[in-house]
mmCIF file of C-alpha atoms in Angstrom:
data_model
loop_
_atom_site.group_PDB
_atom_site.id
_atom_site.type_symbol
_atom_site.label_atom_id
_atom_site.label_comp_id
_atom_site.label_asym_id
_atom_site.label_seq_id
_atom_site.Cartn_x
_atom_site.Cartn_y
_atom_site.Cartn_z
ATOM 1 C CA MET A 1 13.565 -5.275 1.516
ATOM 2 C CA ALA A 2 10.901 -5.449 -1.143
ATOM 3 C CA GLN A 3 12.031 -5.366 -4.751
ATOM 4 C CA GLY A 4 10.452 -3.457 -7.618
ATOM 5 C CA PHE A 5 10.147 -6.583 -9.734
ATOM 6 C CA ALA A 6 7.299 -7.773 -7.480
ATOM 7 C CA LYS A 7 5.174 -4.641 -7.685
ATOM 8 C CA THR A 8 3.415 -5.763 -10.871
ATOM 9 C CA LEU A 9 2.423 -9.008 -9.172
ATOM 10 C CA TYR A 10 0.974 -7.353 -6.067
ATOM 11 C CA ALA A 11 -0.894 -4.727 -8.092
ATOM 12 C CA SER A 12 -2.387 -7.329 -10.452
ATOM 13 C CA LYS A 13 -6.041 -8.284 -10.375
ATOM 14 C CA GLU A 14 -5.030 -11.946 -10.291
ATOM 15 C CA TRP A 15 -3.131 -11.507 -7.015
ATOM 16 C CA ILE A 16 -5.799 -9.284 -5.464
ATOM 17 C CA LYS A 17 -8.486 -11.861 -6.278
ATOM 18 C CA LEU A 18 -6.373 -14.776 -5.007
ATOM 19 C CA ARG A 19 -5.515 -13.032 -1.733
ATOM 20 C CA ARG A 20 -9.173 -12.118 -1.164
ATOM 21 C CA ASN A 21 -10.267 -15.695 -1.841
ATOM 22 C CA LEU A 22 -7.639 -17.063 0.542
ATOM 23 C CA ILE A 23 -8.945 -14.796 3.303
ATOM 24 C CA ILE A 24 -12.509 -15.934 2.604
ATOM 25 C CA GLU A 25 -11.531 -19.617 2.572
ATOM 26 C CA ARG A 26 -9.118 -19.584 5.535
ATOM 27 C CA GLY A 27 -10.651 -16.746 7.505
ATOM 28 C CA PRO A 28 -8.997 -13.449 8.547
ATOM 29 C CA VAL A 29 -6.522 -15.340 10.709
ATOM 30 C CA CYS A 30 -2.728 -15.367 10.823
ATOM 31 C CA GLN A 31 -1.668 -18.909 9.952
ATOM 32 C CA GLU A 32 1.490 -18.515 12.018
ATOM 33 C CA CYS A 33 0.213 -17.337 15.430
ATOM 34 C CA GLY A 34 -3.551 -17.812 15.060
ATOM 35 C CA ALA A 35 -4.389 -14.138 15.728
ATOM 36 C CA VAL A 36 -7.565 -12.747 14.179
ATOM 37 C CA VAL A 37 -6.727 -9.750 11.968
ATOM 38 C CA VAL A 38 -9.813 -7.534 11.850
ATOM 39 C CA ASP A 39 -8.259 -5.078 9.384
ATOM 40 C CA THR A 40 -7.613 -7.510 6.541
ATOM 41 C CA SER A 41 -5.474 -4.944 4.679
ATOM 42 C CA LYS A 42 -2.833 -5.885 7.269
ATOM 43 C CA LEU A 43 -3.068 -9.601 6.533
ATOM 44 C CA ILE A 44 -0.156 -10.422 4.241
ATOM 45 C CA GLY A 45 0.073 -13.188 1.688
ATOM 46 C CA HIS A 46 3.511 -14.629 2.445
ATOM 47 C CA HIS A 47 5.193 -16.661 -0.285
ATOM 48 C CA THR A 48 6.989 -19.637 1.205
ATOM 49 C CA VAL A 49 9.244 -19.700 -1.861
ATOM 50 C CA LYS A 50 11.556 -16.695 -2.130
ATOM 51 C CA LEU A 51 10.579 -14.502 -5.079
ATOM 52 C CA THR A 52 13.211 -13.663 -7.654
ATOM 53 C CA PRO A 53 13.203 -11.874 -11.019
ATOM 54 C CA GLN A 54 13.215 -15.332 -12.588
ATOM 55 C CA ASN A 55 10.172 -16.826 -10.842
ATOM 56 C CA VAL A 56 8.034 -13.744 -10.180
ATOM 57 C CA THR A 57 6.243 -14.202 -13.521
ATOM 58 C CA ASP A 58 5.600 -17.899 -12.919
ATOM 59 C CA PRO A 59 1.995 -18.321 -11.714
ATOM 60 C CA LYS A 60 2.855 -21.814 -10.443
ATOM 61 C CA VAL A 61 4.932 -20.002 -7.813
ATOM 62 C CA THR A 62 3.285 -16.626 -7.304
ATOM 63 C CA LEU A 63 -0.382 -17.662 -7.611
ATOM 64 C CA ASN A 64 -0.162 -21.115 -6.078
ATOM 65 C CA PRO A 65 -2.283 -21.231 -2.898
ATOM 66 C CA ALA A 66 -0.185 -24.121 -1.585
ATOM 67 C CA LEU A 67 2.850 -21.810 -1.510
ATOM 68 C CA ILE A 68 1.107 -18.893 0.214
ATOM 69 C CA ARG A 69 0.395 -18.462 3.920
ATOM 70 C CA LEU A 70 -1.577 -15.616 5.465
ATOM 71 C CA ALA A 71 0.463 -13.798 8.100
ATOM 72 C CA CYS A 72 0.045 -10.788 10.370
ATOM 73 C CA HIS A 73 2.721 -8.068 10.307
ATOM 74 C CA ASP A 74 4.555 -9.339 13.382
ATOM 75 C CA CYS A 75 4.817 -12.889 12.108
ATOM 76 C CA HIS A 76 5.660 -11.764 8.584
ATOM 77 C CA ASN A 77 8.550 -9.672 9.893
ATOM 78 C CA LYS A 78 9.971 -12.736 11.636
ATOM 79 C CA GLN A 79 10.122 -14.661 8.371
ATOM 80 C CA PRO A 80 13.278 -14.726 6.239
ATOM 81 C CA HIS A 81 12.972 -12.038 3.559
ATOM 82 C CA HIS A 82 10.828 -13.374 0.748
ATOM 83 C CA PHE A 83 12.705 -11.353 -1.880
ATOM 84 C CA CYS A 84 16.264 -11.771 -3.047
ATOM 85 C CA SER A 85 18.324 -9.224 -1.130
ATOM 86 C CA SER A 86 19.529 -5.863 -2.424
ATOM 87 C CA LYS A 87 21.317 -2.983 -0.755
ATOM 88 C CA GLN A 88 19.813 -0.401 -3.090
ATOM 89 C CA ARG A 89 17.107 1.795 -1.615
ATOM 90 C CA SER A 90 13.897 2.187 -3.547
ATOM 91 C CA VAL A 91 11.206 4.855 -3.232
ATOM 92 C CA TYR A 92 7.678 4.216 -4.453
ATOM 93 C CA LEU A 93 4.827 6.679 -4.951
ATOM 94 C CA VAL A 94 1.671 4.586 -4.596
ATOM 95 C CA TYR A 95 -1.431 6.321 -5.925
ATOM 96 C CA GLY A 96 -5.016 5.608 -6.832
ATOM 97 C CA SER A 97 -8.631 6.139 -5.904
ATOM 98 C CA PRO A 98 -9.873 5.802 -2.332
ATOM 99 C CA CYS A 99 -10.686 2.112 -1.744
ATOM 100 C CA SER A 100 -8.482 1.016 -4.646
ATOM 101 C CA GLY A 101 -6.254 -1.075 -2.375
ATOM 102 C CA LYS A 102 -3.265 1.222 -1.807
ATOM 103 C CA THR A 103 -2.859 0.303 1.857
ATOM 104 C CA THR A 104 -3.176 -3.411 1.142
ATOM 105 C CA LEU A 105 -0.562 -3.182 -1.623
ATOM 106 C CA VAL A 106 1.916 -1.311 0.560
ATOM 107 C CA ASN A 107 1.408 -3.660 3.506
ATOM 108 C CA GLN A 108 2.119 -6.564 1.153
ATOM 109 C CA MET A 109 5.350 -5.062 -0.199
ATOM 110 C CA ALA A 110 6.809 -3.239 2.813
ATOM 111 C CA GLU A 111 9.038 -4.918 5.366
ATOM 112 C CA ARG A 112 10.473 -4.011 8.745
ATOM 113 C CA GLY A 113 12.724 -0.974 8.470
ATOM 114 C CA ASP A 114 10.827 0.623 5.568
ATOM 115 C CA ILE A 115 9.113 4.027 5.678
ATOM 116 C CA ILE A 116 5.383 4.252 4.934
ATOM 117 C CA LEU A 117 4.265 7.858 4.574
ATOM 118 C CA ASP A 118 0.477 8.047 4.502
ATOM 119 C CA ILE A 119 -1.401 11.262 5.334
ATOM 120 C CA ASP A 120 -4.246 9.303 6.979
ATOM 121 C CA SER A 121 -1.774 7.610 9.307
ATOM 122 C CA LEU A 122 -0.184 10.959 10.190
ATOM 123 C CA PHE A 123 -3.553 12.460 11.126
ATOM 124 C CA HIS A 124 -4.295 9.362 13.204
ATOM 125 C CA ALA A 125 -0.933 9.529 14.989
ATOM 126 C CA ILE A 126 -1.262 13.233 15.806
ATOM 127 C CA SER A 127 -4.942 13.397 16.716
ATOM 128 C CA GLY A 128 -5.697 9.933 18.075
ATOM 129 C CA MET A 129 -8.899 9.999 16.018
ATOM 130 C CA GLY A 130 -10.060 7.393 13.522
ATOM 131 C CA MET A 131 -7.976 6.659 10.442
ATOM 132 C CA HIS A 132 -10.085 8.855 8.172
ATOM 133 C CA ASP A 133 -11.013 11.559 10.695
ATOM 134 C CA LYS A 134 -8.931 14.632 9.763
ATOM 135 C CA PRO A 135 -9.564 17.634 12.065
ATOM 136 C CA ASN A 136 -9.094 20.801 9.982
ATOM 137 C CA ASN A 137 -7.269 22.618 12.779
ATOM 138 C CA LEU A 138 -4.437 20.065 12.590
ATOM 139 C CA ARG A 139 -3.865 20.248 8.842
ATOM 140 C CA PHE A 140 -0.989 22.748 9.113
ATOM 141 C CA ASN A 141 0.893 20.550 11.584
ATOM 142 C CA VAL A 142 0.252 17.304 9.749
ATOM 143 C CA PHE A 143 1.307 18.648 6.352
ATOM 144 C CA ALA A 144 4.415 20.207 7.896
ATOM 145 C CA LEU A 145 5.357 16.756 9.220
ATOM 146 C CA ARG A 146 4.655 15.203 5.834
ATOM 147 C CA ASP A 147 6.883 17.756 4.084
ATOM 148 C CA LYS A 148 9.670 17.102 6.586
ATOM 149 C CA MET A 149 9.442 13.364 5.940
ATOM 150 C CA LEU A 150 9.406 13.935 2.180
ATOM 151 C CA ASP A 151 12.577 16.001 2.525
ATOM 152 C CA MET A 152 14.280 13.170 4.446
ATOM 153 C CA ILE A 153 13.227 10.694 1.764
ATOM 154 C CA LYS A 154 14.443 13.025 -0.983
ATOM 155 C CA THR A 155 17.873 13.428 0.633
ATOM 156 C CA ARG A 156 17.997 9.750 1.709
ATOM 157 C CA TYR A 157 18.489 10.919 5.287
ATOM 158 C CA GLY A 158 18.578 8.135 7.870
ATOM 159 C CA GLU A 159 19.095 4.406 7.691
ATOM 160 C CA TRP A 160 15.681 3.328 6.427
ATOM 161 C CA HIS A 161 15.415 0.691 3.708
ATOM 162 C CA ASP A 162 12.692 1.407 1.145
ATOM 163 C CA ALA A 163 10.074 4.189 1.302
ATOM 164 C CA TYR A 164 6.422 4.238 0.258
ATOM 165 C CA ILE A 165 4.530 7.506 -0.222
ATOM 166 C CA VAL A 166 0.809 6.744 -0.282
ATOM 167 C CA GLY A 167 -1.849 9.099 -1.603
ATOM 168 C CA GLY A 168 -4.544 9.786 -4.167
ATOM 169 C CA TYR A 169 -2.509 12.033 -6.489
ATOM 170 C CA PRO A 170 -5.139 12.165 -9.267
ATOM 171 C CA GLY A 171 -3.268 14.982 -11.052
ATOM 172 C CA LYS A 172 -0.649 13.679 -13.488
ATOM 173 C CA GLY A 173 1.560 16.750 -13.173
ATOM 174 C CA GLU A 174 1.695 16.683 -9.379
ATOM 175 C CA ARG A 175 2.545 12.999 -9.030
ATOM 176 C CA GLU A 176 5.129 13.053 -11.815
ATOM 177 C CA ARG A 177 6.799 16.150 -10.349
ATOM 178 C CA LEU A 178 6.947 14.534 -6.922
ATOM 179 C CA ALA A 179 8.271 11.286 -8.384
ATOM 180 C CA VAL A 180 11.105 13.143 -10.100
ATOM 181 C CA GLU A 181 11.957 15.137 -6.956
ATOM 182 C CA LEU A 182 12.080 12.002 -4.806
ATOM 183 C CA GLY A 183 13.623 9.680 -7.342
ATOM 184 C CA ALA A 184 10.512 7.551 -6.909
ATOM 185 C CA GLU A 185 8.847 4.907 -9.032
ATOM 186 C CA LEU A 186 5.119 5.325 -9.614
ATOM 187 C CA ILE A 187 2.788 2.459 -8.730
ATOM 188 C CA TYR A 188 -0.834 2.850 -9.786
ATOM 189 C CA CYS A 189 -3.434 0.810 -7.904
ATOM 190 C CA GLU A 190 -5.566 -0.130 -10.867
ATOM 191 C CA SER A 191 -9.288 -0.297 -10.223
ATOM 192 C CA THR A 192 -12.637 0.875 -11.536
ATOM 193 C CA ILE A 193 -14.957 3.399 -9.949
ATOM 194 C CA ASP A 194 -17.571 0.671 -9.454
ATOM 195 C CA GLU A 195 -15.100 -1.623 -7.655
ATOM 196 C CA CYS A 196 -14.071 1.212 -5.337
ATOM 197 C CA LYS A 197 -17.678 2.141 -4.600
ATOM 198 C CA GLN A 198 -18.561 -1.450 -3.761
ATOM 199 C CA ARG A 199 -15.719 -1.611 -1.249
ATOM 200 C CA ALA A 200 -16.778 1.726 0.245
ATOM 201 C CA ILE A 201 -20.411 0.711 0.616
ATOM 202 C CA ALA A 202 -19.289 -2.301 2.646
ATOM 203 C CA ASP A 203 -18.089 0.178 5.283
ATOM 204 C CA GLN A 204 -21.328 0.995 7.090
ATOM 205 C CA VAL A 205 -19.715 3.812 9.104
ATOM 206 C CA ARG A 206 -17.896 5.804 6.406
ATOM 207 C CA GLY A 207 -19.500 4.426 3.270
ATOM 208 C CA LYS A 208 -21.408 7.528 2.115
ATOM 209 C CA ASP A 209 -18.455 9.861 2.680
ATOM 210 C CA MET A 210 -16.106 7.450 0.938
ATOM 211 C CA VAL A 211 -18.351 7.266 -2.129
ATOM 212 C CA ARG A 212 -18.220 11.056 -2.462
ATOM 213 C CA TRP A 213 -14.407 11.043 -2.172
ATOM 214 C CA ILE A 214 -14.224 8.270 -4.770
ATOM 215 C CA GLU A 215 -16.418 10.149 -7.218
ATOM 216 C CA LYS A 216 -14.326 13.313 -6.787
ATOM 217 C CA TRP A 217 -11.084 11.400 -7.336
ATOM 218 C CA TRP A 218 -12.330 9.904 -10.593
ATOM 219 C CA ARG A 219 -13.515 13.329 -11.800
ATOM 220 C CA ASP A 220 -10.034 14.729 -11.139
ATOM 221 C CA PHE A 221 -8.024 11.734 -12.341
ATOM 222 C CA GLU A 222 -5.545 12.282 -15.164
ATOM 223 C CA PRO A 223 -4.133 8.980 -16.491
#
């Protein structure tokens, strides 16, 4: 299971830039099975050297392209765990602006057997619509499911490993209250409004809507 000591690495601008450059250089292709991964947020940078608290701050290990292979989820899950093992469960509240890289960060950290609780994914699972298409008439059902999952995470119900709660959470009070209730560690996906807008504009289908959501998030954001 992923360890908290690696979160700073995967949220760093150095890692984000390196991973993006590797995808550009090698293509959006899994280097294990050769599959093309259209949604590059699901293409994981797998360290061939197991990360530990001792080497996670060593850029010769963590930021060395020769020690990193791009892998799809299925192939990544077949690899030996790339973190030193721990039986302790961890809960992370991952927050930030739309298009700040929350999904990419969670996909990088999470492993098979973890919980990823993302409201967009719940809407998609219930409605069958696109990932960011949220029919208003389903909000009651979706949020009821989210609250049920949050309760299971809070009480550590089930045999899951780690849990990731993904959302915007621009309000400081709300995210800190939730973190205390869940016993969760906060992970902020650091970005700028301009970086988020540039990523949104690249999406020709949802770009304009995403820009409006980004601007609203930054208006509401409380560091």
